[in-house]
Amino acid sequence: MSAYPKEYRNPLKKARGLGSAQHGVSHWWVQRVTAIALVGLGIWLVTLVLRMLHADYATARALVARPWNAVLLIAFVVTAFWHAVLGLQVVIEDYVHTRWKEATLLMAIKFIAVLATLAGVLAVLRIALGA
Amino acid sequence: MADTRRPLSPHLSVYKWQVQMVTSILHRATGIALSVGLLLVAWALIALAGGEERFKHFTAFVGSPVGIILLIGWSWSLFYHLCNGIRHLVQDGGYGYEIVQFVRSSWASIIVSLLLTAAVWAYVLTLGAAA
Ligand code: HEM
């Protein structure tokens, strides 16, 4: 019975995990959802910054402490860093073709973005809660 | 690892200059610039929460010549990326692919972003003169 295959595993077993991880669609979609949110948040941020021109320290702080401003600032920081990480990931995947360099850069960007997001959000909370 | 023996495309040098090439690469460049700019937003918030002294360091930086040049760059980057981002989203919806529309919307992204940048800085300057 020489027709028996030497390998009893189904070829699919080997192929699994090598193909698409199915993350592509959600990456693309979240990039769009954050982009749409950032249209509004971005324009709003510009108006906030313009209102802060020539404001002294106390006035600037009071402006950020207003509930809606605090909420929108946190929304902006979280959304923008998220969108930036997704976007930079595509750029790195396009240009960096050495696997360890690519992985290191992707990780570094995520660490920096998460730390900066947390620090930014905490700062807004401290101002809003008067700490 | 990239196999560099492959023929590499696109062969950019054989293309005639077209405005869509510029809008495409500018979207990427401004996306990267804005990602760095986000760190400035985080710094502003952290400084504002950290007390008047810290905030003075921040305002001294953004008020310096280098700071102002960076702010002009970031404001244009935001407006350009925003306009062209909307263009991207419209195209994701399947619209605007006629060559005429494609070229026209490319120019619109560039021109509208420049106008918005000029408007914001005109506002800053007149307010600065008034204050
Ligand atoms: C602070 C705000 C923002 C940052 C830091 C940022 C950053 C980025 C980066 C780094 C990319 C990747 C570019 C590439 O792959 O070539 C990107 C892509 C994109 N951005 Fe933004 N962006 C911001 C705001 C916006 C806004 C307001 C919109 C408005 C619609 C937008 C729409 C898009 C779209 C549609 C893409 C995908 C483009 C593509 O598929 O090639 N972004 N962004």
Short mmCIF file of C-alpha atoms and ligand atoms in Angstrom, two decimals:
data_model
loop_
_atom_site.label_atom_id
_atom_site.label_comp_id
_atom_site.label_asym_id
_atom_site.label_seq_id
_atom_site.Cartn_x
_atom_site.Cartn_y
_atom_site.Cartn_z
CA MET A 1 0.00 0.00 0.00
CA SER A 2 2.54 2.53 -1.09
CA ALA A 3 -0.21 5.05 -1.83
CA TYR A 4 -0.38 6.00 1.86
CA PRO A 5 0.95 9.48 2.46
CA LYS A 6 4.02 9.71 4.67
CA GLU A 7 2.43 12.59 6.44
CA TYR A 8 -0.89 11.94 8.14
CA ARG A 9 -1.62 15.49 9.09
CA ASN A 10 -4.02 17.36 6.89
CA PRO A 11 -2.15 20.12 4.99
CA LEU A 12 -4.61 22.59 6.47
CA LYS A 13 -3.12 21.92 9.89
CA LYS A 14 0.24 23.25 8.70
CA ALA A 15 -1.25 26.19 6.89
CA ARG A 16 -3.23 27.40 9.88
CA GLY A 17 -1.70 30.42 11.51
CA LEU A 18 0.36 31.31 8.48
CA GLY A 19 -2.35 33.18 6.68
CA SER A 20 -4.26 36.28 7.55
CA ALA A 21 -4.78 36.75 11.26
CA GLN A 22 -8.07 38.48 10.38
CA HIS A 23 -6.90 41.67 12.06
CA GLY A 24 -6.65 43.63 8.85
CA VAL A 25 -10.30 44.57 8.59
CA SER A 26 -10.57 45.80 12.15
CA HIS A 27 -7.34 47.80 11.76
CA TRP A 28 -8.70 49.46 8.63
CA TRP A 29 -12.09 50.08 10.21
CA VAL A 30 -10.79 51.54 13.48
CA GLN A 31 -8.49 53.82 11.47
CA ARG A 32 -11.62 55.16 9.71
CA VAL A 33 -13.76 55.43 12.83
CA THR A 34 -11.04 57.35 14.67
CA ALA A 35 -10.53 59.52 11.55
CA ILE A 36 -14.21 60.50 11.52
CA ALA A 37 -14.12 61.29 15.25
CA LEU A 38 -10.95 63.33 14.73
CA VAL A 39 -12.60 65.59 12.15
CA GLY A 40 -14.81 66.99 14.90
CA LEU A 41 -12.31 66.71 17.74
CA GLY A 42 -9.49 68.23 15.67
CA ILE A 43 -11.48 71.31 14.68
CA TRP A 44 -12.71 71.67 18.26
CA LEU A 45 -9.13 71.47 19.58
CA VAL A 46 -8.04 74.30 17.29
CA THR A 47 -10.85 76.50 18.63
CA LEU A 48 -9.88 75.61 22.21
CA VAL A 49 -6.25 76.52 21.60
CA LEU A 50 -7.31 79.81 19.99
CA ARG A 51 -9.43 80.62 23.05
CA MET A 52 -6.35 80.02 25.21
CA LEU A 53 -4.13 82.53 23.41
CA HIS A 54 -2.78 85.07 25.85
CA ALA A 55 -4.65 83.39 28.72
CA ASP A 56 -2.77 83.45 32.00
CA TYR A 57 -2.15 80.23 33.90
CA ALA A 58 -5.30 80.34 36.02
CA THR A 59 -7.55 81.12 33.05
CA ALA A 60 -6.03 78.33 30.94
CA ARG A 61 -6.51 75.87 33.77
CA ALA A 62 -10.08 76.96 34.36
CA LEU A 63 -10.85 76.50 30.68
CA VAL A 64 -9.51 72.93 30.67
CA ALA A 65 -11.32 72.21 33.94
CA ARG A 66 -14.75 72.85 32.41
CA PRO A 67 -16.52 69.49 32.21
CA TRP A 68 -17.15 69.47 28.47
CA ASN A 69 -13.68 70.68 27.65
CA ALA A 70 -12.16 68.04 29.93
CA VAL A 71 -14.27 65.27 28.37
CA LEU A 72 -13.48 66.34 24.80
CA LEU A 73 -9.78 66.73 25.57
CA ILE A 74 -9.63 63.19 26.94
CA ALA A 75 -11.57 61.97 23.91
CA PHE A 76 -9.14 63.77 21.62
CA VAL A 77 -6.01 62.43 23.33
CA VAL A 78 -7.24 58.83 23.35
CA THR A 79 -8.61 58.89 19.79
CA ALA A 80 -5.66 60.72 18.27
CA PHE A 81 -3.00 58.48 19.82
CA TRP A 82 -4.97 55.42 18.79
CA HIS A 83 -5.27 56.71 15.21
CA ALA A 84 -1.58 57.64 15.21
CA VAL A 85 -0.47 54.17 16.35
CA LEU A 86 -2.57 52.50 13.65
CA GLY A 87 -1.26 54.89 11.02
CA LEU A 88 2.40 54.65 12.03
CA GLN A 89 2.08 50.87 12.06
CA VAL A 90 1.21 50.93 8.34
CA VAL A 91 4.11 53.27 7.60
CA ILE A 92 6.57 51.03 9.45
CA GLU A 93 5.23 47.89 7.80
CA ASP A 94 5.74 49.59 4.44
CA TYR A 95 9.33 50.70 4.93
CA VAL A 96 10.99 48.52 7.57
CA HIS A 97 11.59 45.03 6.23
CA THR A 98 13.95 43.61 8.83
CA ARG A 99 11.70 41.70 11.17
CA TRP A 100 13.39 42.53 14.48
CA LYS A 101 13.68 46.21 13.65
CA GLU A 102 10.04 46.30 12.59
CA ALA A 103 8.87 44.56 15.77
CA THR A 104 11.04 46.78 17.98
CA LEU A 105 9.79 49.97 16.36
CA LEU A 106 6.15 48.89 16.53
CA MET A 107 6.53 48.05 20.19
CA ALA A 108 8.37 51.27 21.00
CA ILE A 109 5.64 53.33 19.33
CA LYS A 110 2.93 51.52 21.26
CA PHE A 111 4.72 51.99 24.58
CA ILE A 112 5.29 55.70 23.96
CA ALA A 113 1.71 56.22 22.79
CA VAL A 114 0.16 54.39 25.75
CA LEU A 115 2.35 56.22 28.28
CA ALA A 116 1.67 59.61 26.71
CA THR A 117 -2.07 58.87 26.54
CA LEU A 118 -2.22 57.84 30.19
CA ALA A 119 -0.15 60.83 31.28
CA GLY A 120 -2.28 63.20 29.22
CA VAL A 121 -5.56 61.78 30.53
CA LEU A 122 -4.31 61.85 34.12
CA ALA A 123 -3.26 65.48 33.64
CA VAL A 124 -6.74 66.48 32.42
CA LEU A 125 -8.35 64.60 35.30
CA ARG A 126 -6.10 66.32 37.84
CA ILE A 127 -7.03 69.71 36.40
CA ALA A 128 -10.73 68.89 36.15
CA LEU A 129 -10.89 67.49 39.67
CA GLY A 130 -8.83 70.36 41.03
CA ALA A 131 -5.95 68.22 42.29
CA MET B 1 13.95 40.13 4.87
CA ALA B 2 13.35 41.89 1.59
CA ASP B 3 14.55 40.07 -1.49
CA THR B 4 16.04 42.99 -3.36
CA ARG B 5 16.55 41.02 -6.57
CA ARG B 6 12.86 41.43 -7.28
CA PRO B 7 11.98 44.12 -9.77
CA LEU B 8 10.88 47.03 -7.62
CA SER B 9 7.81 49.01 -8.42
CA PRO B 10 6.41 51.59 -8.78
CA HIS B 11 9.04 52.96 -11.13
CA LEU B 12 8.55 56.50 -9.96
CA SER B 13 11.10 57.98 -12.32
CA VAL B 14 9.06 57.05 -15.40
CA TYR B 15 5.98 58.93 -14.25
CA LYS B 16 5.03 62.41 -15.29
CA TRP B 17 4.42 64.66 -12.28
CA GLN B 18 0.82 64.58 -11.11
CA VAL B 19 -0.78 66.37 -8.20
CA GLN B 20 -2.18 63.11 -6.78
CA MET B 21 1.37 61.92 -6.07
CA VAL B 22 1.93 64.96 -3.92
CA THR B 23 -1.33 64.67 -1.99
CA SER B 24 -0.66 61.02 -1.35
CA ILE B 25 2.82 61.44 0.10
CA LEU B 26 1.80 64.58 1.98
CA HIS B 27 -0.93 62.64 3.76
CA ARG B 28 1.71 60.27 5.05
CA ALA B 29 4.20 63.01 5.91
CA THR B 30 1.63 65.11 7.77
CA GLY B 31 0.35 61.99 9.57
CA ILE B 32 3.86 61.36 10.89
CA ALA B 33 4.34 65.04 11.80
CA LEU B 34 1.02 65.09 13.64
CA SER B 35 1.98 61.99 15.59
CA VAL B 36 5.00 63.87 16.92
CA GLY B 37 2.80 66.91 17.51
CA LEU B 38 0.57 64.83 19.76
CA LEU B 39 3.46 64.56 22.20
CA LEU B 40 3.37 68.35 22.39
CA VAL B 41 -0.33 68.24 23.28
CA ALA B 42 0.44 65.71 26.01
CA TRP B 43 3.29 67.92 27.26
CA ALA B 44 0.97 70.95 27.36
CA LEU B 45 -1.57 69.10 29.48
CA ILE B 46 1.03 67.61 31.80
CA ALA B 47 2.65 71.03 32.24
CA LEU B 48 -0.71 72.68 32.90
CA ALA B 49 -1.48 70.10 35.58
CA GLY B 50 2.03 70.37 37.03
CA GLY B 51 1.85 73.99 38.12
CA GLU B 52 2.57 77.49 36.91
CA GLU B 53 6.35 77.02 36.75
CA ARG B 54 6.08 73.97 34.49
CA PHE B 55 3.53 75.68 32.30
CA LYS B 56 5.88 78.65 31.86
CA HIS B 57 8.53 76.31 30.42
CA PHE B 58 5.96 75.05 27.95
CA THR B 59 4.71 78.48 26.86
CA ALA B 60 8.31 79.71 26.60
CA PHE B 61 9.00 76.87 24.18
CA VAL B 62 5.93 77.34 21.99
CA GLY B 63 6.46 81.11 22.01
CA SER B 64 10.08 80.84 20.85
CA PRO B 65 10.96 81.19 17.14
CA VAL B 66 11.49 77.44 16.82
CA GLY B 67 8.21 76.81 18.65
CA ILE B 68 6.29 79.13 16.35
CA ILE B 69 7.74 77.55 13.22
CA LEU B 70 6.76 74.14 14.57
CA LEU B 71 3.26 75.39 15.41
CA ILE B 72 2.80 76.78 11.91
CA GLY B 73 3.94 73.44 10.49
CA TRP B 74 1.65 71.47 12.77
CA SER B 75 -1.36 73.67 12.13
CA TRP B 76 -0.97 73.27 8.39
CA SER B 77 -0.33 69.53 8.83
CA LEU B 78 -3.56 69.18 10.79
CA PHE B 79 -5.61 71.12 8.25
CA TYR B 80 -4.07 69.33 5.30
CA HIS B 81 -4.41 65.86 6.85
CA LEU B 82 -7.96 66.71 7.87
CA CYS B 83 -9.03 67.90 4.41
CA ASN B 84 -7.26 65.11 2.61
CA GLY B 85 -8.49 62.62 5.25
CA ILE B 86 -12.07 63.60 4.41
CA ARG B 87 -11.16 63.09 0.76
CA HIS B 88 -9.85 59.62 1.66
CA LEU B 89 -13.07 58.80 3.49
CA VAL B 90 -15.19 59.93 0.56
CA GLN B 91 -13.10 57.75 -1.75
CA ASP B 92 -13.43 54.84 0.69
CA GLY B 93 -17.15 55.26 0.12
CA GLY B 94 -16.50 54.69 -3.56
CA TYR B 95 -16.94 58.28 -4.74
CA GLY B 96 -14.70 60.74 -6.51
CA TYR B 97 -12.71 58.35 -8.66
CA GLU B 98 -13.28 60.05 -12.00
CA ILE B 99 -9.88 61.39 -13.02
CA VAL B 100 -11.19 64.97 -13.13
CA GLN B 101 -12.71 64.69 -9.67
CA PHE B 102 -9.59 63.00 -8.34
CA VAL B 103 -7.33 65.80 -9.55
CA ARG B 104 -9.74 68.53 -8.50
CA SER B 105 -10.15 67.14 -4.97
CA SER B 106 -6.35 66.86 -4.68
CA TRP B 107 -6.00 70.57 -5.39
CA ALA B 108 -8.91 71.29 -3.05
CA SER B 109 -7.10 69.56 -0.14
CA ILE B 110 -3.98 71.62 -0.76
CA ILE B 111 -5.68 74.96 -1.28
CA VAL B 112 -8.30 74.68 1.48
CA SER B 113 -5.65 73.58 3.99
CA LEU B 114 -3.48 76.58 3.10
CA LEU B 115 -6.46 78.95 3.41
CA LEU B 116 -7.43 77.53 6.82
CA THR B 117 -3.85 77.83 8.04
CA ALA B 118 -3.67 81.42 6.85
CA ALA B 119 -7.01 82.21 8.51
CA VAL B 120 -5.93 80.80 11.87
CA TRP B 121 -2.62 82.66 11.87
CA ALA B 122 -4.26 85.86 10.72
CA TYR B 123 -6.55 85.51 13.73
CA VAL B 124 -3.57 84.87 16.02
CA LEU B 125 -1.73 87.91 14.67
CA THR B 126 -4.66 90.31 14.88
CA LEU B 127 -5.44 89.10 18.38
CA GLY B 128 -1.78 89.47 19.29
CA ALA B 129 -1.85 93.05 18.00
CA ALA B 130 -5.03 93.79 19.93
CA ALA B 131 -3.78 92.35 23.20
C1 HEM C 1 -3.79 64.48 15.51
C2 HEM C 1 -4.40 63.91 14.61
C3 HEM C 1 -3.91 62.85 13.63
C4 HEM C 1 -2.76 62.08 13.58
C5 HEM C 1 -1.62 62.07 14.55
C6 HEM C 1 -2.86 61.27 12.39
C7 HEM C 1 -1.91 60.35 11.96
C8 HEM C 1 -2.04 59.53 10.87
C9 HEM C 1 -1.02 58.65 10.35
C10 HEM C 1 0.39 58.49 10.91
C11 HEM C 1 -1.53 58.00 9.27
C12 HEM C 1 -0.83 56.97 8.41
C13 HEM C 1 -0.45 57.56 7.08
C14 HEM C 1 -0.13 56.54 6.03
O1 HEM C 1 -0.40 55.35 6.20
O2 HEM C 1 0.42 56.95 5.01
C15 HEM C 1 -2.89 58.45 9.13
C16 HEM C 1 -3.75 57.97 8.16
C17 HEM C 1 -5.04 58.43 7.98
N1 HEM C 1 -5.60 59.53 8.60
FE1 HEM C 1 -4.83 60.51 10.16
N2 HEM C 1 -4.05 61.53 11.75
C18 HEM C 1 -4.71 62.50 12.48
C19 HEM C 1 -5.92 63.10 12.18
C20 HEM C 1 -6.74 62.72 11.15
C21 HEM C 1 -7.97 63.38 10.80
C22 HEM C 1 -8.56 64.62 11.49
C23 HEM C 1 -8.48 62.72 9.75
C24 HEM C 1 -9.75 63.17 9.10
C25 HEM C 1 -10.45 62.57 8.27
C26 HEM C 1 -7.59 61.61 9.42
C27 HEM C 1 -7.76 60.67 8.42
C28 HEM C 1 -6.89 59.68 8.09
C29 HEM C 1 -7.14 58.63 7.11
C30 HEM C 1 -8.43 58.44 6.30
C31 HEM C 1 -5.99 57.84 7.06
C32 HEM C 1 -5.76 56.60 6.19
C33 HEM C 1 -5.10 56.97 4.92
C34 HEM C 1 -4.76 55.78 4.07
O3 HEM C 1 -5.45 54.76 4.13
O4 HEM C 1 -3.79 55.87 3.32
N3 HEM C 1 -6.52 61.65 10.29
N4 HEM C 1 -3.16 59.40 10.09
#
